CSV table of C-alpha atoms in Angstrom, one decimal:
chain,number,residue,atom,x,y,z
M,1,MET,CA,-0.6,30.1,-36.0
M,2,TYR,CA,-3.7,28.9,-34.2
M,3,TRP,CA,-4.6,32.2,-32.6
M,4,THR,CA,-8.1,31.1,-31.4
M,5,LEU,CA,-6.8,27.9,-29.8
M,6,LEU,CA,-3.8,29.6,-28.2
M,7,THR,CA,-6.0,32.4,-26.8
M,8,ILE,CA,-8.5,29.9,-25.3
M,9,THR,CA,-5.6,27.8,-23.9
M,10,PHE,CA,-3.9,30.8,-22.3
M,11,LEU,CA,-7.1,32.0,-20.7
M,12,SER,CA,-7.8,28.5,-19.4
M,13,LEU,CA,-4.3,28.4,-17.9
M,14,LEU,CA,-5.0,31.6,-16.0
M,15,SER,CA,-8.2,30.1,-14.6
M,16,ILE,CA,-6.4,26.9,-13.7
M,17,THR,CA,-3.7,28.8,-11.9
M,18,ALA,CA,-6.3,30.8,-9.9
M,19,THR,CA,-8.2,27.6,-9.0
M,20,ILE,CA,-5.1,25.8,-7.8
M,21,VAL,CA,-3.9,28.7,-5.7
M,22,ILE,CA,-7.3,29.3,-4.0
M,23,ASN,CA,-8.1,25.6,-3.4
M,24,LEU,CA,-4.6,25.0,-2.0
M,25,TYR,CA,-5.1,28.0,0.3
M,26,VAL,CA,-8.4,26.6,1.6
M,27,LEU,CA,-6.9,23.2,2.3
M,28,PHE,CA,-3.8,24.7,3.9
M,29,ALA,CA,-5.9,27.1,6.0
M,30,VAL,CA,-8.1,24.3,7.3
M,31,PHE,CA,-5.6,21.4,7.8
M,32,VAL,CA,-2.2,23.1,8.4
M,33,SER,CA,-2.4,26.7,9.6
M,34,LYS,CA,-5.8,26.3,11.2
M,35,GLN,CA,-6.8,29.8,10.0
M,36,LEU,CA,-10.2,28.3,9.0
M,37,LYS,CA,-12.0,26.0,11.4
M,38,PHE,CA,-12.4,22.4,10.3
M,39,SER,CA,-16.1,21.3,10.0
M,40,ALA,CA,-17.2,17.7,9.7
M,41,ASP,CA,-20.2,18.9,7.6
M,42,LEU,CA,-17.7,20.2,5.0
M,43,THR,CA,-15.6,17.0,4.6
M,44,LEU,CA,-17.1,16.2,1.2
M,45,PHE,CA,-16.3,19.8,0.1
M,46,TYR,CA,-12.7,19.4,1.3
M,47,ALA,CA,-12.4,16.2,-0.8
M,48,ARG,CA,-13.8,18.1,-3.8
M,49,PHE,CA,-11.3,20.9,-3.3
M,50,ALA,CA,-8.5,18.3,-3.4
M,51,ILE,CA,-9.9,16.7,-6.6
M,52,ASP,CA,-10.1,20.2,-8.2
M,53,VAL,CA,-6.4,20.6,-7.5
M,54,LEU,CA,-5.5,17.2,-9.0
M,55,PHE,CA,-7.7,17.9,-12.1
M,56,CYS,CA,-6.2,21.3,-12.6
M,57,PHE,CA,-2.6,20.0,-12.5
M,58,GLY,CA,-3.3,17.3,-15.1
M,59,THR,CA,-5.2,19.5,-17.4
M,60,GLY,CA,-2.7,22.4,-17.0
M,61,ALA,CA,0.1,20.1,-18.0
M,62,ASN,CA,-1.8,19.1,-21.1
M,63,LEU,CA,-2.5,22.7,-22.0
M,64,VAL,CA,1.1,23.7,-21.6
M,65,PHE,CA,2.0,21.0,-24.1
M,66,VAL,CA,-0.8,22.3,-26.4
M,67,MET,CA,0.6,25.9,-26.3
M,68,PHE,CA,4.1,24.8,-27.2
M,69,TYR,CA,2.9,22.5,-29.9
M,70,TYR,CA,0.8,25.1,-31.6
M,71,SER,CA,3.2,28.0,-31.0
M,72,GLY,CA,4.0,28.3,-34.7
M,73,PHE,CA,7.6,27.1,-34.5
M,74,GLU,CA,8.0,24.1,-36.7
M,75,GLU,CA,11.1,22.9,-34.9
M,76,VAL,CA,9.2,22.7,-31.6
M,77,GLN,CA,6.3,20.9,-33.3
M,78,GLU,CA,8.7,18.3,-34.8
M,79,VAL,CA,10.2,17.6,-31.4
M,80,LEU,CA,6.9,17.2,-29.6
M,81,ASP,CA,5.0,15.4,-32.4
M,82,PRO,CA,6.3,11.8,-31.4
M,83,TYR,CA,5.1,12.4,-27.9
M,84,ARG,CA,1.5,13.5,-28.6
M,85,ALA,CA,0.1,10.1,-27.4
M,86,VAL,CA,1.6,11.0,-23.9
M,87,THR,CA,-1.1,13.7,-23.6
M,88,PHE,CA,-3.8,11.1,-23.5
M,89,TYR,CA,-2.3,9.5,-20.4
M,90,ILE,CA,-2.2,13.0,-18.8
M,91,ILE,CA,-5.7,13.9,-19.8
M,92,TRP,CA,-7.4,10.5,-18.9
M,93,PRO,CA,-6.9,10.7,-15.1
M,94,SER,CA,-8.1,14.3,-15.3
M,95,ILE,CA,-11.3,13.2,-17.0
M,96,ASN,CA,-11.9,10.7,-14.2
M,97,PHE,CA,-11.4,13.4,-11.6
M,98,ILE,CA,-13.8,15.8,-13.3
M,99,SER,CA,-16.5,13.1,-13.4
M,100,ILE,CA,-15.8,12.2,-9.8
M,101,ARG,CA,-16.2,15.9,-8.9
M,102,SER,CA,-19.6,15.9,-10.6
M,103,LEU,CA,-20.7,12.8,-8.6
M,104,LEU,CA,-19.5,14.4,-5.3
M,105,ALA,CA,-21.4,17.6,-6.1
M,106,PHE,CA,-24.5,15.5,-6.7
M,107,ILE,CA,-24.0,13.6,-3.4
M,108,ILE,CA,-23.4,16.9,-1.5
M,109,THR,CA,-26.6,18.4,-3.0
M,110,CYS,CA,-28.7,15.3,-2.1
M,111,ASP,CA,-27.2,15.3,1.4
M,112,ARG,CA,-28.0,19.0,2.0
M,113,THR,CA,-31.5,18.5,0.6
M,114,LEU,CA,-32.3,15.6,2.8
M,115,ALA,CA,-30.9,17.5,5.8
M,116,VAL,CA,-33.4,20.3,5.4
M,117,TYR,CA,-36.4,18.2,4.5
M,118,ILE,CA,-36.0,15.3,7.0
M,119,PRO,CA,-33.5,16.7,9.5
M,120,ILE,CA,-34.2,14.2,12.3
M,121,LYS,CA,-33.9,11.1,10.2
M,122,HIS,CA,-31.0,12.6,8.3
M,123,HIS,CA,-29.2,13.3,11.6
M,124,VAL,CA,-29.8,9.7,12.8
M,125,TYR,CA,-28.9,7.8,9.7
M,126,ARG,CA,-26.3,10.0,8.1
M,127,ARG,CA,-24.0,9.6,11.1
M,128,LYS,CA,-23.9,5.8,10.3
M,129,VAL,CA,-22.3,6.5,6.9
M,130,SER,CA,-18.7,7.7,7.1
M,131,ASN,CA,-17.6,10.5,4.8
M,132,SER,CA,-14.4,8.5,4.1
M,133,VAL,CA,-16.5,5.6,2.9
M,134,ILE,CA,-18.4,7.8,0.5
M,135,ILE,CA,-15.2,9.4,-0.9
M,136,ILE,CA,-13.4,6.0,-1.3
M,137,VAL,CA,-16.4,4.3,-3.0
M,138,THR,CA,-17.0,7.3,-5.3
M,139,VAL,CA,-13.4,7.6,-6.4
M,140,PHE,CA,-12.5,4.0,-6.9
M,141,GLY,CA,-15.9,2.8,-7.9
M,142,TYR,CA,-16.4,5.4,-10.7
M,143,CYS,CA,-12.8,5.0,-11.9
M,144,ALA,CA,-13.4,1.2,-12.4
M,145,ILE,CA,-16.7,1.8,-14.2
M,146,ASP,CA,-15.3,4.6,-16.4
M,147,ASN,CA,-12.4,2.5,-17.5
M,148,CYS,CA,-14.6,-0.4,-18.3
M,149,ILE,CA,-16.8,1.8,-20.5
M,150,LEU,CA,-13.9,3.3,-22.4
M,151,TRP,CA,-11.7,0.2,-22.9
M,152,ILE,CA,-14.3,-2.7,-23.0
M,153,LEU,CA,-17.8,-1.4,-24.0
M,154,CYS,CA,-16.5,1.3,-26.4
M,155,GLU,CA,-13.5,-0.8,-27.5
M,156,PHE,CA,-11.3,2.3,-27.5
M,157,GLU,CA,-8.0,2.2,-29.3
M,158,LEU,CA,-5.6,5.1,-29.0
M,159,ILE,CA,-5.1,6.5,-32.5
M,160,MET,CA,-4.0,10.1,-32.6
M,161,PRO,CA,-5.3,12.0,-35.5
M,162,PRO,CA,-2.9,14.6,-37.0
M,163,GLY,CA,-2.7,17.7,-34.9
M,164,CYS,CA,-4.9,16.2,-32.1
M,165,LEU,CA,-4.0,17.1,-28.5
M,166,THR,CA,-7.4,17.5,-26.8
M,167,PHE,CA,-9.7,14.9,-25.2
M,168,PHE,CA,-12.6,15.4,-27.7
M,169,CYS,CA,-10.5,14.5,-30.7
M,170,MET,CA,-8.7,11.6,-29.0
M,171,ILE,CA,-11.7,9.5,-28.0
M,172,ASN,CA,-14.1,7.7,-30.2
M,173,ALA,CA,-17.8,8.6,-30.8
M,174,CYS,CA,-19.0,5.9,-28.4
M,175,TYR,CA,-17.2,7.3,-25.3
M,176,ARG,CA,-17.7,10.9,-26.3
M,177,ASN,CA,-21.5,10.4,-26.4
M,178,TYR,CA,-21.4,8.6,-23.1
M,179,TRP,CA,-19.3,11.3,-21.4
M,180,LEU,CA,-21.6,14.1,-22.6
M,181,SER,CA,-24.7,12.2,-21.7
M,182,PHE,CA,-23.2,11.5,-18.2
M,183,ASP,CA,-22.6,15.2,-17.7
M,184,ARG,CA,-26.1,16.2,-18.7
M,185,VAL,CA,-27.8,13.5,-16.6
M,186,VAL,CA,-25.7,14.2,-13.5
M,187,PHE,CA,-26.0,18.0,-13.8
M,188,SER,CA,-29.8,17.7,-14.4
M,189,PHE,CA,-30.2,15.7,-11.2
M,190,ILE,CA,-28.1,18.3,-9.4
M,191,GLY,CA,-30.3,21.0,-10.7
M,192,PHE,CA,-33.5,19.2,-9.6
M,193,THR,CA,-32.3,18.5,-6.1
M,194,SER,CA,-30.9,22.0,-5.8
M,195,THR,CA,-34.3,23.4,-6.8
M,196,LEU,CA,-35.8,21.4,-3.9
M,197,LEU,CA,-33.2,22.8,-1.6
M,198,VAL,CA,-33.7,26.4,-2.7
M,199,ILE,CA,-37.5,26.0,-2.2
M,200,LYS,CA,-37.1,24.7,1.3
M,201,LEU,CA,-34.5,27.3,2.3
M,202,PHE,CA,-36.8,30.0,0.9
M,203,VAL,CA,-39.6,28.8,3.0
M,204,TRP,CA,-37.4,28.7,6.1
M,205,ASN,CA,-36.0,32.2,5.5
M,206,ASN,CA,-39.3,33.9,4.7
M,207,CYS,CA,-42.1,31.9,6.4
M,208,SER,CA,-40.4,30.7,9.6
M,209,LYS,CA,-40.3,32.9,12.6
M,210,SER,CA,-37.4,31.0,14.1
M,211,LYS,CA,-34.3,33.1,14.2
M,212,LYS,CA,-32.1,30.1,13.9
M,213,ASN,CA,-33.6,29.0,10.6
M,214,ARG,CA,-33.0,32.4,9.0
M,215,GLU,CA,-29.3,31.8,8.8
M,216,LEU,CA,-27.9,29.5,6.1
M,217,SER,CA,-25.4,27.0,7.3
M,218,ARG,CA,-22.0,27.0,5.5
M,219,ALA,CA,-22.8,23.6,4.0
M,220,ASN,CA,-26.0,24.8,2.5
M,221,ARG,CA,-24.4,28.0,1.3
M,222,LEU,CA,-21.6,26.2,-0.4
M,223,ALA,CA,-24.0,23.7,-2.0
M,224,LEU,CA,-26.0,26.5,-3.5
M,225,ILE,CA,-22.8,28.2,-4.9
M,226,ASP,CA,-21.7,24.9,-6.3
M,227,THR,CA,-25.0,24.3,-8.0
M,228,PHE,CA,-25.2,27.7,-9.6
M,229,MET,CA,-21.7,27.4,-11.0
M,230,ILE,CA,-22.3,23.9,-12.4
M,231,ILE,CA,-25.5,25.0,-14.2
M,232,VAL,CA,-23.9,28.2,-15.7
M,233,PHE,CA,-20.4,26.8,-16.5
M,234,ASP,CA,-21.0,23.1,-16.9
M,235,LEU,CA,-24.6,22.1,-17.8
M,236,ILE,CA,-25.2,24.8,-20.4
M,237,PRO,CA,-21.8,24.5,-22.1
M,238,SER,CA,-22.1,20.7,-22.1
M,239,ALA,CA,-25.4,21.0,-23.9
M,240,ILE,CA,-24.0,23.4,-26.4
M,241,LEU,CA,-20.9,21.1,-27.0
M,242,ALA,CA,-23.2,18.1,-27.5
M,243,ARG,CA,-25.2,20.0,-30.1
M,244,PHE,CA,-22.2,21.2,-32.1
M,245,VAL,CA,-19.9,18.2,-31.5
M,246,ALA,CA,-19.6,17.6,-35.2
M,247,ALA,CA,-17.7,20.9,-35.5
M,248,ASN,CA,-14.0,21.4,-34.9
M,249,THR,CA,-13.4,19.1,-31.9
M,250,ARG,CA,-10.0,20.6,-31.2
M,251,ASP,CA,-11.4,24.1,-30.5
M,252,LEU,CA,-14.6,22.7,-28.9
M,253,GLY,CA,-12.5,20.7,-26.4
M,254,THR,CA,-10.4,23.7,-25.3
M,255,LEU,CA,-13.5,25.9,-25.2
M,256,GLY,CA,-15.1,23.3,-22.9
M,257,VAL,CA,-12.0,23.5,-20.6
M,258,LEU,CA,-12.1,27.3,-20.5
M,259,THR,CA,-15.8,27.4,-19.4
M,260,LYS,CA,-15.2,24.7,-16.7
M,261,PHE,CA,-12.1,26.4,-15.3
M,262,THR,CA,-13.6,29.9,-15.4
M,263,GLY,CA,-16.4,28.5,-13.3
M,264,PHE,CA,-13.9,26.7,-11.0
M,265,ALA,CA,-12.0,29.9,-10.4
M,266,ILE,CA,-15.1,32.0,-9.7
M,267,GLU,CA,-16.5,29.3,-7.4
M,268,ALA,CA,-13.3,28.9,-5.5
M,269,PHE,CA,-13.2,32.7,-4.9
M,270,LEU,CA,-16.9,32.6,-3.7
M,271,VAL,CA,-16.2,29.6,-1.4
M,272,VAL,CA,-13.3,31.4,0.3
M,273,ALA,CA,-15.4,34.5,0.8
M,274,ALA,CA,-18.3,32.4,2.3
M,275,LEU,CA,-15.9,30.5,4.6
M,276,LYS,CA,-14.2,33.7,5.8
M,277,ARG,CA,-17.5,35.4,6.3
M,278,ARG,CA,-18.8,32.6,8.4
M,279,GLU,CA,-15.5,32.4,10.3
M,280,GLY,CA,-15.8,36.1,11.0
M,281,VAL,CA,-19.3,35.7,12.3
M,282,ASP,CA,-18.3,32.8,14.6
M,283,THR,CA,-15.3,34.8,15.9
M,284,GLU,CA,-17.4,37.8,16.6
M,285,LYS,CA,-20.0,35.7,18.5
M,286,SER,CA,-17.3,34.0,20.6
M,287,SER,CA,-15.8,37.4,21.4
M,288,ARG,CA,-19.1,38.6,22.6
M,289,VAL,CA,-19.6,35.6,24.8
M,290,SER,CA,-16.1,36.0,26.3
M,291,ILE,CA,-16.8,39.6,27.1
M,292,LYS,CA,-20.1,38.7,28.8
M,293,VAL,CA,-18.4,36.0,30.8
M,294,ARG,CA,-15.6,38.4,32.0
M,295,MET,CA,-18.1,41.0,32.9
M,296,THR,CA,-20.2,38.4,34.9
M,297,VAL,CA,-17.0,37.3,36.7
M,298,LYS,CA,-16.1,40.8,37.7
M,299,LEU,CA,-19.6,41.5,39.0
């Protein structure tokens, strides 16, 4: 039996389940139950939460297939073996989603950085660009580019090596190098813009006497959380995978999934905590205002 692979896969499924539950809770609380207040500034974050859910479902389905295939029962493996190619068509949309997620994270970080460095110009010009347009262009534009690179530039042909069920062993070297390079470049840009954001917020919080500037907005707080998790659970593992890509691509692929989804689960928990914390602050402030108004009316 493939104990290492099965252990990594099982842990990944736990992280995937936690990520799906938490992100669905956030979307439900914002758009259905209204437990969390909708904020236009967080529209891109909401889109990213939805993409996380879609990515998790696709990857989770593939990992369940992997667990059954490598369970050690020859009868099960014989039944599933003719359907191994199906896993590619499950994984491929998920790969598109994770790359779109990275692009959205970069757009969010740039947006927040511009908002704190040139707030007036950002406020004037940002309103002219709809969040819906950004989301649609990012999703459909990148999917078109990604498919062109895989099928046309890299001339990919689906040939399943024996025992292969993960993305790394399915794709050819051309697309694998592109995908790892894309990750490193995008994450590096995110790290750079986030550094600028952190510097500006540090100056605001420690050098500005304005009480208003001492409080991080929810958007800035979420952007910083997102960046930290990307660096720790995406950028660093991606660099390590690129260095040792010649090793066992089956185990490397599932290990990459584990690091990503561990980061997703932790980030989702921190996001909910940040949203609830801010919601509590807003509720407390509104309660104080209501009390003051009632006292004034009585007087």
